[in-house]
Amino acid sequence: LIKACEVFEQQEVERINTLRNMVWTHLNQLSQQCVTSDELHEEVRKSLEQCDIQEDIEHFVNLRRTGDKPPAPVLYENFYSGQRVPAGPPSSRTAPPITRRGPLPNPDNTEGDVIYSTVDPGYSALQY
Protein backbone atom coordinates (compact mmCIF):
# COMPACT_ATOMS: atom_id res chain seq x y z
CA LEU A 1 0.00 0.00 0.00
CA ILE A 2 2.81 2.40 0.85
CA LYS A 3 4.57 1.57 -2.40
CA ALA A 4 1.38 2.36 -4.40
CA CYS A 5 0.99 5.71 -2.62
CA GLU A 6 4.60 6.59 -3.43
CA VAL A 7 4.02 5.75 -7.12
CA PHE A 8 0.85 7.88 -7.22
CA GLU A 9 2.67 10.73 -5.49
CA GLN A 10 5.50 10.52 -8.03
CA GLN A 11 2.98 10.57 -10.91
CA GLU A 12 1.30 13.62 -9.41
CA VAL A 13 4.65 15.41 -9.04
CA GLU A 14 5.44 14.66 -12.70
CA ARG A 15 1.96 15.79 -13.81
CA ILE A 16 2.20 19.08 -11.91
CA ASN A 17 5.76 19.64 -13.13
CA THR A 18 4.74 18.96 -16.75
CA LEU A 19 1.71 21.25 -16.48
CA ARG A 20 3.83 23.98 -14.88
CA ASN A 21 6.44 23.72 -17.66
CA MET A 22 3.78 23.80 -20.39
CA VAL A 23 2.12 26.89 -18.92
CA TRP A 24 5.53 28.54 -18.42
CA THR A 25 6.49 27.86 -22.06
CA HIS A 26 3.14 29.12 -23.31
CA LEU A 27 3.44 32.34 -21.32
CA ASN A 28 6.98 32.87 -22.63
CA GLN A 29 5.67 32.50 -26.18
CA LEU A 30 2.89 34.99 -25.48
CA SER A 31 5.39 37.39 -23.96
CA GLN A 32 7.65 37.09 -27.01
CA GLN A 33 4.67 37.70 -29.29
CA CYS A 34 3.87 40.86 -27.34
CA VAL A 35 7.45 42.07 -27.80
CA THR A 36 7.31 41.30 -31.54
CA SER A 37 3.93 43.00 -31.88
CA ASP A 38 5.21 46.06 -30.03
CA GLU A 39 8.21 46.28 -32.38
CA LEU A 40 5.91 46.08 -35.41
CA HIS A 41 3.55 48.65 -33.91
CA GLU A 42 6.50 50.98 -33.37
CA GLU A 43 7.44 50.65 -37.06
CA VAL A 44 3.89 51.66 -38.01
CA ARG A 45 4.04 54.62 -35.61
CA LYS A 46 7.30 55.80 -37.18
CA SER A 47 5.75 55.51 -40.63
CA LEU A 48 2.71 57.51 -39.50
CA GLU A 49 4.96 60.23 -38.07
CA GLN A 50 6.47 60.71 -41.53
CA CYS A 51 3.05 60.92 -43.21
CA ASP A 52 2.33 64.21 -45.00
CA ILE A 53 -1.33 64.25 -45.95
CA GLN A 54 -1.09 66.98 -48.60
CA GLU A 55 1.93 65.34 -50.20
CA ASP A 56 0.16 61.96 -50.24
CA ILE A 57 -2.90 63.46 -51.95
CA GLU A 58 -0.76 65.23 -54.55
CA HIS A 59 1.20 62.04 -55.19
CA PHE A 60 -2.01 60.05 -55.68
CA VAL A 61 -3.45 62.66 -58.06
CA ASN A 62 -0.24 62.81 -60.09
CA LEU A 63 -0.05 59.04 -60.22
CA ARG A 64 -3.69 58.37 -61.15
CA ARG A 65 -4.78 61.34 -63.21
CA THR A 66 -6.17 60.61 -66.64
CA GLY A 67 -5.74 63.91 -68.43
CA ASP A 68 -5.91 67.68 -68.29
CA LYS A 69 -9.49 68.00 -69.56
CA PRO A 70 -12.48 67.23 -67.35
CA PRO A 71 -15.00 64.71 -68.66
CA ALA A 72 -18.15 65.88 -70.43
CA PRO A 73 -21.07 66.62 -68.12
CA VAL A 74 -23.57 63.84 -67.56
CA LEU A 75 -26.84 64.69 -69.26
CA TYR A 76 -30.07 64.56 -67.30
CA GLU A 77 -32.50 61.93 -68.49
CA ASN A 78 -36.09 62.04 -67.30
CA PHE A 79 -37.06 58.41 -66.92
CA TYR A 80 -40.71 59.28 -66.41
CA SER A 81 -41.38 61.11 -69.68
CA GLY A 82 -39.23 59.02 -72.01
CA GLN A 83 -37.62 62.13 -73.50
CA ARG A 84 -34.12 63.41 -72.92
CA VAL A 85 -33.75 66.88 -71.50
CA PRO A 86 -30.16 68.14 -71.68
CA ALA A 87 -28.97 69.73 -68.43
CA GLY A 88 -26.09 71.61 -70.01
CA PRO A 89 -24.78 72.64 -73.39
CA PRO A 90 -25.28 70.03 -76.09
CA SER A 91 -22.32 67.78 -76.62
CA SER A 92 -20.72 67.06 -79.97
CA ARG A 93 -21.34 63.36 -79.68
CA THR A 94 -24.76 61.85 -80.16
CA ALA A 95 -26.28 59.55 -77.65
CA PRO A 96 -27.77 56.20 -78.66
CA PRO A 97 -31.53 56.22 -79.17
CA ILE A 98 -33.60 55.56 -76.10
CA THR A 99 -35.67 52.42 -76.35
CA ARG A 100 -38.20 51.68 -73.68
CA ARG A 101 -39.77 48.37 -72.98
CA GLY A 102 -43.47 48.14 -73.29
CA PRO A 103 -45.67 46.93 -70.45
CA LEU A 104 -45.16 43.43 -69.15
CA PRO A 105 -47.19 40.78 -70.94
CA ASN A 106 -50.33 39.61 -69.25
CA PRO A 107 -49.92 35.85 -68.77
CA ASP A 108 -52.68 33.49 -69.67
CA ASN A 109 -53.60 32.07 -66.29
CA THR A 110 -54.99 28.62 -66.34
CA GLU A 111 -56.28 26.69 -63.41
CA GLY A 112 -53.47 24.81 -61.66
CA ASP A 113 -50.64 26.62 -63.52
CA VAL A 114 -47.53 26.40 -61.33
CA ILE A 115 -45.56 29.10 -63.19
CA TYR A 116 -48.02 31.97 -62.69
CA SER A 117 -50.21 32.54 -59.71
CA THR A 118 -52.77 35.16 -58.84
CA VAL A 119 -53.73 36.82 -55.61
CA ASP A 120 -57.31 37.37 -54.59
CA PRO A 121 -58.32 41.06 -54.82
CA GLY A 122 -58.98 41.35 -51.08
CA TYR A 123 -55.76 39.64 -49.98
CA SER A 124 -53.40 41.50 -47.66
CA ALA A 125 -50.07 40.36 -46.24
CA LEU A 126 -50.81 42.52 -43.21
CA GLN A 127 -53.45 40.98 -41.03
CA TYR A 128 -54.80 42.81 -38.03
XYZ file of N, CA and C in Angstrom:
384
model
N 0.830 -1.198 0.000
C 0.000 0.000 0.000
C 0.869 1.254 0.000
N 1.925 1.233 0.790
C 2.807 2.400 0.854
C 3.491 2.594 -0.491
N 3.903 1.497 -1.107
C 4.573 1.570 -2.404
C 3.637 2.184 -3.450
N 2.355 1.817 -3.452
C 1.379 2.361 -4.400
C 1.195 3.856 -4.182
N 1.133 4.281 -2.922
C 0.989 5.710 -2.622
C 2.208 6.492 -3.111
N 3.392 5.914 -2.954
C 4.603 6.590 -3.427
C 4.594 6.716 -4.955
N 4.105 5.696 -5.656
C 4.019 5.747 -7.122
C 3.020 6.826 -7.542
N 1.847 6.861 -6.894
C 0.848 7.879 -7.225
C 1.374 9.280 -6.934
N 2.089 9.426 -5.826
C 2.669 10.731 -5.491
C 3.677 11.149 -6.563
N 4.509 10.213 -7.001
C 5.504 10.522 -8.034
C 4.811 10.913 -9.349
N 3.734 10.214 -9.699
C 2.985 10.571 -10.907
C 2.387 11.978 -10.799
N 1.888 12.296 -9.613
C 1.295 13.623 -9.408
C 2.363 14.707 -9.503
N 3.544 14.447 -8.957
C 4.654 15.407 -9.040
C 5.019 15.629 -10.506
N 5.103 14.539 -11.277
C 5.437 14.656 -12.698
C 4.344 15.402 -13.465
N 3.075 15.115 -13.138
C 1.961 15.793 -13.810
C 1.992 17.291 -13.537
N 2.160 17.663 -12.272
C 2.195 19.081 -11.908
C 3.407 19.760 -12.546
N 4.549 19.077 -12.543
C 5.758 19.641 -13.132
C 5.576 19.844 -14.643
N 4.980 18.854 -15.313
C 4.740 18.965 -16.753
C 3.769 20.103 -17.051
N 2.685 20.174 -16.285
C 1.710 21.246 -16.475
C 2.348 22.609 -16.248
N 3.140 22.728 -15.183
C 3.832 23.979 -14.879
C 4.747 24.375 -16.027
N 5.515 23.421 -16.567
C 6.439 23.723 -17.661
C 5.688 24.117 -18.936
N 4.560 23.456 -19.202
C 3.778 23.804 -20.394
C 3.209 25.215 -20.278
N 2.661 25.550 -19.115
C 2.116 26.895 -18.916
C 3.238 27.927 -18.991
N 4.382 27.630 -18.396
C 5.533 28.537 -18.420
C 5.973 28.797 -19.868
N 6.079 27.727 -20.656
C 6.488 27.859 -22.057
C 5.463 28.667 -22.844
N 4.196 28.395 -22.606
C 3.141 29.120 -23.308
C 3.199 30.611 -22.978
N 3.376 30.938 -21.719
C 3.444 32.344 -21.325
C 4.680 33.024 -21.903
N 5.785 32.298 -21.998
C 6.978 32.867 -22.630
C 6.715 33.169 -24.107
N 5.999 32.261 -24.775
C 5.665 32.499 -26.181
C 4.751 33.713 -26.328
N 3.768 33.829 -25.446
C 2.887 34.995 -25.481
C 3.665 36.277 -25.222
N 4.573 36.219 -24.268
C 5.389 37.390 -23.959
C 6.237 37.791 -25.159
N 6.840 36.803 -25.823
C 7.651 37.088 -27.006
C 6.786 37.666 -28.124
N 5.577 37.160 -28.270
C 4.673 37.696 -29.291
C 4.325 39.147 -28.986
N 4.155 39.473 -27.713
C 3.872 40.864 -27.344
C 5.047 41.765 -27.703
N 6.262 41.286 -27.461
C 7.454 42.066 -27.800
C 7.516 42.273 -29.310
N 7.284 41.201 -30.075
C 7.314 41.300 -31.537
C 6.219 42.244 -32.034
N 5.025 42.120 -31.476
C 3.928 43.003 -31.875
C 4.259 44.449 -31.560
N 4.843 44.699 -30.403
C 5.206 46.061 -30.029
C 6.241 46.637 -30.994
N 7.210 45.815 -31.420
C 8.207 46.279 -32.385
C 7.540 46.632 -33.715
N 6.616 45.792 -34.155
C 5.911 46.075 -35.406
C 5.024 47.309 -35.280
N 4.389 47.470 -34.135
C 3.554 48.653 -33.911
C 4.411 49.912 -33.923
N 5.599 49.824 -33.379
C 6.500 50.977 -33.371
C 6.905 51.353 -34.794
N 7.120 50.363 -35.660
C 7.437 50.654 -37.062
C 6.281 51.394 -37.732
N 5.054 50.981 -37.437
C 3.889 51.659 -38.006
C 3.808 53.081 -37.471
N 4.062 53.273 -36.188
C 4.039 54.624 -35.606
C 5.063 55.530 -36.285
N 6.267 55.005 -36.516
C 7.304 55.801 -37.183
C 6.872 56.167 -38.595
N 6.243 55.231 -39.282
C 5.753 55.506 -40.633
C 4.668 56.581 -40.603
N 3.777 56.514 -39.614
C 2.715 57.511 -39.502
C 3.263 58.889 -39.166
N 4.349 58.946 -38.394
C 4.959 60.235 -38.070
C 5.499 60.920 -39.315
N 5.909 60.147 -40.305
C 6.467 60.715 -41.528
C 5.391 61.013 -42.568
N 4.148 60.743 -42.261
C 3.051 60.924 -43.207
C 2.752 62.410 -43.393
N 2.726 62.852 -44.649
C 2.331 64.213 -44.997
C 1.073 64.096 -45.855
N -0.046 64.478 -45.300
C -1.332 64.255 -45.952
C -1.394 64.956 -47.301
N -1.020 66.226 -47.348
C -1.094 66.976 -48.598
C -0.190 66.363 -49.663
N 0.997 65.965 -49.258
C 1.930 65.337 -50.202
C 1.381 64.003 -50.710
N 0.749 63.236 -49.827
C 0.164 61.960 -50.242
C -0.961 62.168 -51.253
N -1.800 63.173 -51.020
C -2.895 63.456 -51.950
C -2.341 63.883 -53.302
N -1.356 64.782 -53.291
C -0.759 65.230 -54.552
C -0.099 64.067 -55.288
N 0.571 63.197 -54.562
C 1.204 62.041 -55.188
C 0.154 61.134 -55.832
N -0.947 60.895 -55.136
C -2.011 60.050 -55.681
C -2.605 60.673 -56.942
N -2.869 61.986 -56.896
C -3.450 62.664 -58.056
C -2.494 62.595 -59.236
N -1.215 62.866 -59.003
C -0.238 62.811 -60.090
C -0.087 61.401 -60.641
N -0.214 60.422 -59.795
C -0.055 59.036 -60.219
C -1.267 58.529 -60.992
N -2.464 58.941 -60.607
C -3.694 58.365 -61.155
C -4.457 59.273 -62.116
N -3.981 60.446 -62.360
C -4.778 61.337 -63.206
C -4.854 60.787 -64.626
N -5.936 61.158 -65.302
C -6.174 60.610 -66.635
C -6.028 61.647 -67.728
N -5.899 62.888 -67.405
C -5.738 63.911 -68.432
C -5.942 65.293 -67.861
N -5.773 66.293 -68.731
C -5.907 67.680 -68.291
C -7.309 68.225 -68.500
N -8.145 67.515 -69.260
C -9.486 67.997 -69.559
C -10.498 67.224 -68.725
N -11.452 67.945 -68.123
C -12.478 67.232 -67.348
C -13.412 66.481 -68.290
N -14.070 65.454 -67.806
C -15.002 64.712 -68.658
C -16.227 65.558 -68.980
N -16.927 65.168 -70.030
C -18.146 65.878 -70.425
C -19.187 65.727 -69.326
N -20.048 66.727 -69.168
C -21.068 66.620 -68.121
C -22.050 65.491 -68.435
N -22.582 64.908 -67.405
C -23.570 63.843 -67.560
C -24.918 64.496 -67.820
N -25.569 64.093 -68.894
C -26.844 64.690 -69.261
C -27.966 64.113 -68.413
N -28.922 64.980 -68.083
C -30.071 64.561 -67.302
C -31.032 63.801 -68.205
N -31.519 62.695 -67.737
C -32.503 61.926 -68.486
C -33.712 61.716 -67.596
N -34.856 62.200 -68.052
C -36.088 62.043 -67.302
C -36.662 60.668 -67.624
N -36.599 59.780 -66.691
C -37.056 58.414 -66.918
C -38.575 58.296 -66.915
N -39.263 59.346 -66.485
C -40.712 59.277 -66.409
C -41.377 59.717 -67.707
N -40.749 60.626 -68.451
C -41.382 61.110 -69.675
C -40.901 60.370 -70.908
N -39.745 59.726 -70.844
C -39.233 59.016 -72.007
C -38.488 59.916 -72.968
N -38.351 61.200 -72.644
C -37.620 62.131 -73.498
C -36.384 62.616 -72.764
N -35.344 62.875 -73.524
C -34.116 63.408 -72.921
C -34.212 64.919 -72.834
N -33.822 65.435 -71.689
C -33.749 66.877 -71.503
C -32.312 67.191 -71.132
N -31.556 67.862 -72.013
C -30.164 68.145 -71.677
C -30.072 69.126 -70.522
N -29.156 68.868 -69.596
C -28.971 69.725 -68.434
C -27.935 70.802 -68.697
N -27.146 70.657 -69.717
C -26.089 71.613 -70.015
C -26.027 71.845 -71.504
N -24.914 72.416 -71.956
C -24.778 72.644 -73.391
C -24.733 71.316 -74.136
N -25.272 71.284 -75.344
C -25.285 70.026 -76.093
C -23.868 69.586 -76.425
N -23.647 68.304 -76.332
C -22.317 67.781 -76.619
C -22.200 67.468 -78.100
N -20.965 67.320 -78.557
C -20.723 67.061 -79.970
C -21.053 65.621 -80.335
N -21.040 64.750 -79.379
C -21.343 63.360 -79.683
C -22.833 63.103 -79.504
N -23.338 62.164 -80.241
C -24.756 61.847 -80.162
C -24.945 60.613 -79.303
N -25.987 60.655 -78.545
C -26.285 59.547 -77.649
C -27.066 58.487 -78.411
N -26.988 57.248 -77.996
C -27.772 56.205 -78.657
C -29.254 56.447 -78.424
N -30.095 56.007 -79.344
C -31.534 56.225 -79.172
C -32.045 55.492 -77.937
N -33.025 56.124 -77.318
C -33.603 55.555 -76.104
C -34.721 54.605 -76.508
N -34.610 53.390 -76.089
C -35.670 52.424 -76.352
C -36.231 51.986 -75.015
N -37.529 52.072 -74.914
C -38.199 51.684 -73.677
C -38.965 50.395 -73.917
N -38.964 49.576 -72.911
C -39.767 48.366 -72.984
C -41.223 48.712 -72.801
N -42.033 47.969 -73.460
C -43.466 48.143 -73.286
C -43.904 47.527 -71.971
N -45.194 47.527 -71.701
C -45.672 46.926 -70.452
C -45.421 45.421 -70.454
N -45.365 44.869 -69.273
C -45.156 43.435 -69.148
C -46.335 42.678 -69.747
N -46.076 41.535 -70.350
C -47.188 40.778 -70.940
C -48.100 40.238 -69.850
N -49.358 40.146 -70.179
C -50.334 39.607 -69.254
C -50.398 38.103 -69.486
N -49.955 37.294 -68.537
C -49.917 35.847 -68.771
C -51.313 35.256 -68.824
N -51.421 34.225 -69.606
C -52.682 33.491 -69.669
C -52.729 32.549 -68.475
N -53.505 32.913 -67.480
C -53.604 32.070 -66.289
C -54.573 30.936 -66.546
N -54.110 29.767 -66.269
C -54.990 28.615 -66.339
C -55.057 28.001 -64.963
N -56.099 27.316 -64.718
C -56.284 26.688 -63.410
C -55.178 25.675 -63.160
N -54.500 25.770 -62.027
C -53.466 24.812 -61.659
C -52.107 25.105 -62.279
N -51.932 26.269 -62.906
C -50.642 26.616 -63.515
C -49.646 26.910 -62.402
N -48.502 26.223 -62.403
C -47.529 26.403 -61.329
C -46.557 27.537 -61.620
N -46.495 28.022 -62.861
C -45.564 29.103 -63.186
C -46.128 30.440 -62.736
N -47.394 30.710 -63.053
C -48.022 31.971 -62.685
C -49.049 31.714 -61.595
N -49.176 32.655 -60.724
C -50.212 32.544 -59.708
C -50.857 33.907 -59.540
N -52.058 33.911 -59.053
C -52.770 35.165 -58.836
C -53.083 35.301 -57.363
N -53.373 36.524 -56.983
C -53.725 36.822 -55.606
C -55.146 37.349 -55.615
N -55.933 36.891 -54.682
C -57.306 37.366 -54.593
C -57.313 38.872 -54.371
N -58.299 39.596 -54.927
C -58.319 41.058 -54.817
C -58.327 41.568 -53.379
N -58.910 40.873 -52.455
C -58.977 41.352 -51.079
C -57.831 40.889 -50.199
N -56.848 40.207 -50.777
C -55.755 39.636 -49.984
C -54.831 40.730 -49.465
N -54.375 40.583 -48.233
C -53.399 41.505 -47.657
C -52.394 40.702 -46.847
N -51.108 41.031 -47.022
C -50.073 40.360 -46.243
C -50.123 40.809 -44.792
N -50.668 42.007 -44.572
C -50.812 42.518 -43.212
C -52.173 42.110 -42.685
N -52.180 41.399 -41.607
C -53.446 40.982 -41.029
C -53.530 41.530 -39.619
N -54.619 42.199 -39.345
C -54.797 42.809 -38.029
C -55.711 41.985 -37.183
